[in-house]
Coordinates of C-alpha atoms in Angstrom, one line a residue:
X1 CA -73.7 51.7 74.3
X2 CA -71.8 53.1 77.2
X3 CA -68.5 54.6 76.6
X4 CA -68.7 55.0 73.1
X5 CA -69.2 58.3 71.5
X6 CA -72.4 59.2 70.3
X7 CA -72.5 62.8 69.6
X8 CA -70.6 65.8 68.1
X9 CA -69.1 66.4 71.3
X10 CA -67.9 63.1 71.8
X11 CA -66.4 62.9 68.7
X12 CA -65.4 66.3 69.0
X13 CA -63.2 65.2 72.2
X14 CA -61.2 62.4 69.7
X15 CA -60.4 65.3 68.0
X16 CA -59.0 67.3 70.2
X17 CA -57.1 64.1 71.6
X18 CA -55.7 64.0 68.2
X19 CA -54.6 67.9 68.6
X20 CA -53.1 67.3 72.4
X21 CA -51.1 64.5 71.0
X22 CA -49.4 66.9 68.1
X23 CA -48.9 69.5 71.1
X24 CA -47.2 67.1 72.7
X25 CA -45.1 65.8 69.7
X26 CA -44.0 69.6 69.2
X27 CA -46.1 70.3 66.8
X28 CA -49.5 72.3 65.8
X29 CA -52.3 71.6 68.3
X30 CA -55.0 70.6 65.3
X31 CA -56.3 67.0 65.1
X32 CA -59.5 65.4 63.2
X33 CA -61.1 62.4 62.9
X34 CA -63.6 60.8 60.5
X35 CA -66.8 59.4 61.4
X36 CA -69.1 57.1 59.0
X37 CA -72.0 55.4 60.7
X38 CA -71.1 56.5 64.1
X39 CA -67.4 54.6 64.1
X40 CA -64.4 56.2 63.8
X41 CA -62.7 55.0 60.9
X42 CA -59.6 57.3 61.0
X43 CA -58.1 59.9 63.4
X44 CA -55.1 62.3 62.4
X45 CA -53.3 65.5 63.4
X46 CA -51.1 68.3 62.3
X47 CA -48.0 66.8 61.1
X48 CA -45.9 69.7 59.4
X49 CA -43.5 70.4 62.2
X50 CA -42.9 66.4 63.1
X51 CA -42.5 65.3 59.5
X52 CA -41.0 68.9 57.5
X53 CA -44.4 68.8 55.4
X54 CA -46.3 71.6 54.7
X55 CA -49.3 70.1 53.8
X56 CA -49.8 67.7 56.9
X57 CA -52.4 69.3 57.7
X58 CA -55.0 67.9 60.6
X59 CA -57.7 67.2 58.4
X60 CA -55.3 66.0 55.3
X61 CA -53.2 63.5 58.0
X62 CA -56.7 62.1 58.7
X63 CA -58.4 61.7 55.3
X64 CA -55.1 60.2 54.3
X65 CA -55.0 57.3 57.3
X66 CA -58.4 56.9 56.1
X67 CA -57.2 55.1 53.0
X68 CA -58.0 55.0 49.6
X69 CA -62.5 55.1 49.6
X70 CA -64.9 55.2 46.8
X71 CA -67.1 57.6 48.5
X72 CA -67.5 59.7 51.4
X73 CA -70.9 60.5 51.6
X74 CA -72.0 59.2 54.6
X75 CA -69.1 60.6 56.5
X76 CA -68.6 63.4 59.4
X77 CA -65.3 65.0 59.6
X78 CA -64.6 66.6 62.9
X79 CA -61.9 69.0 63.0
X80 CA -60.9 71.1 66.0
X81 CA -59.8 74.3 63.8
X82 CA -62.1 75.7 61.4
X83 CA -59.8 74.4 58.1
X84 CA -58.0 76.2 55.7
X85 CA -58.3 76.7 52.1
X86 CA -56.3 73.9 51.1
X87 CA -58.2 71.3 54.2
X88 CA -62.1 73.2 53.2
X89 CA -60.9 72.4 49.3
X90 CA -60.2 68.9 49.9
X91 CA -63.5 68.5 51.9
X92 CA -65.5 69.3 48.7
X93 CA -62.8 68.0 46.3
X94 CA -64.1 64.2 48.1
X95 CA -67.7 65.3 48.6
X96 CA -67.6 65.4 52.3
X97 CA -71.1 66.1 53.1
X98 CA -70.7 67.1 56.9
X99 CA -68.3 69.7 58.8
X100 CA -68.3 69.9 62.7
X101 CA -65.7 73.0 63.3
X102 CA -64.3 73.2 67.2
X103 CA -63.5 76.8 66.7
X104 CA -62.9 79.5 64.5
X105 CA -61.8 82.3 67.0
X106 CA -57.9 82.0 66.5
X107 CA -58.7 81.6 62.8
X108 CA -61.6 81.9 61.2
X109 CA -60.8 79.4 58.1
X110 CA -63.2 79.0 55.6
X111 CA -66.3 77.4 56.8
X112 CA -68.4 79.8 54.4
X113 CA -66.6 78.4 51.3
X114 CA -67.6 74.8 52.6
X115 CA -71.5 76.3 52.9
X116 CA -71.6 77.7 49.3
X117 CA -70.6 74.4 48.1
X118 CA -73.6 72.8 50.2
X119 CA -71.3 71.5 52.6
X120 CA -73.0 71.1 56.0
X121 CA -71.0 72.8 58.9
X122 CA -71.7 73.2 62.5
X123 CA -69.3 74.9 64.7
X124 CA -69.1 74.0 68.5
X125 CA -67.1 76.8 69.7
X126 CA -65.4 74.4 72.4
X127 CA -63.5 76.3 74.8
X128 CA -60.6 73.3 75.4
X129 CA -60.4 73.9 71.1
X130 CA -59.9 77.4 71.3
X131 CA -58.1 77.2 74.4
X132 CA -55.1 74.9 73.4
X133 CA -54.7 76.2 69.9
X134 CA -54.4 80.4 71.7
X135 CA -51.8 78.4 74.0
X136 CA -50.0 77.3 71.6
X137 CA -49.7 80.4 69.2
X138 CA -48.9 82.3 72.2
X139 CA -45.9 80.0 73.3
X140 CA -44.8 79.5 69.3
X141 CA -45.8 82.0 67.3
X142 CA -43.1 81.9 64.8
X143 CA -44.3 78.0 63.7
X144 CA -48.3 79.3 63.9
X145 CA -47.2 82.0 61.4
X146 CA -45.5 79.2 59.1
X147 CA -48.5 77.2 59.2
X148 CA -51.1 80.1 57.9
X149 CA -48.4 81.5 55.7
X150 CA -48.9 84.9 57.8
X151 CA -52.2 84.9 56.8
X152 CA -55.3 85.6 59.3
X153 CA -58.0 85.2 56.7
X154 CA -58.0 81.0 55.7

C-alpha cells in the first residue's frame, strides 16, 4: 500500500520523528516505536528532561504506551540510539525478539548484550540518527551526561 511504511527504514523514519519531537520539547533527541505485523502499535521518546524521570527512556516511553501485552514475540522495536543497559535489559526482560539500532556512534549501548541473549539486532547507521543526537550533545552536554550517568560505555 502506498504511503505506509514497509521497511526498516520506514519505520526507522517514525522513530526518528519520535526523537525530533523530544528535541523539540527540550529534551533528549531518542525516540522508538513498536512494530507487530507491520503496524505501528506504539511510538515514544525520551522523556526524562520533560517529565523529571530518569528512566523515561525512548524505548521505555514506547513499550510503556504500548500497554499492558501477553507477548511480544512477533514484535520489531525500532530505536534510533543503540539502548542502554537498562532499555537492552527490558528488551529481553519481555522477550523482544527483534532490534533495529539507528546508530551507535555517539554511544555505543549494548547491542552485544541483546545478541548473547539471541536477540536479533540490525543497525542502520542513519546519518539523520547520528546526526541529530551529535547535535544535540554538542548544544547540551551537561543533560547528555545526566542521561548516560557520565558513562560512554552503555
Amino acid at each position: 500500500m502506498a504511503g505506509l511504511p514497509e521497511t526498516d527504514a520506514d519505520f526507522l523514519r517514525l522513530a526518528l520523528a519520535q526523537a525530533e519531537q523530544s528535541y523539540r520539547e527540550g529534551g533528549v533527541p531518542i525516540g522508538a516505536v513498536m512494530v507487530e505485523d507491520g503496524r505501528v502499535i506504539a511510538a515514544g521518546h525520551n522523556r526524562r528532561v520533560q517529565d523529571g524521570d530518569p528512566i523515561a527512556h525512548g524505548e521505555m516511553d514506547c513499550i510503556r504506551r504500548a500497554g499492558r501485552r501477553s507477548r511480544y514475540d512477533r514484535v520489531t522495536l525500532y530505536t534510533t540510539l543503540s539502548p542502554c543497559m537498562m532499555c537492552a535489559g527490558t528488551v529481553v526482560q519481555f522477550g523482544i525478539p527483534r532490534v533495529v539500532i539507528g546508530e551507535d556512534s555517539n554511544f555505543p549501548g549494548n547491542s552485544g548484550f541483546l545478541r548473547q541473549r539471541g536477540v536479533e539486532v540490525r543497525l542502520l547507521n542513519d546519518p539523520a540518527c547520528i546526526e541529530l543526537l551529535r547535535n544535540f550533545i554538542r548544544s547540551r552536554p551537561e543533560v547528555w551526561d545526566e542521561d548516560i550517568a557520565g558513562r560512554s560505555d552503555g
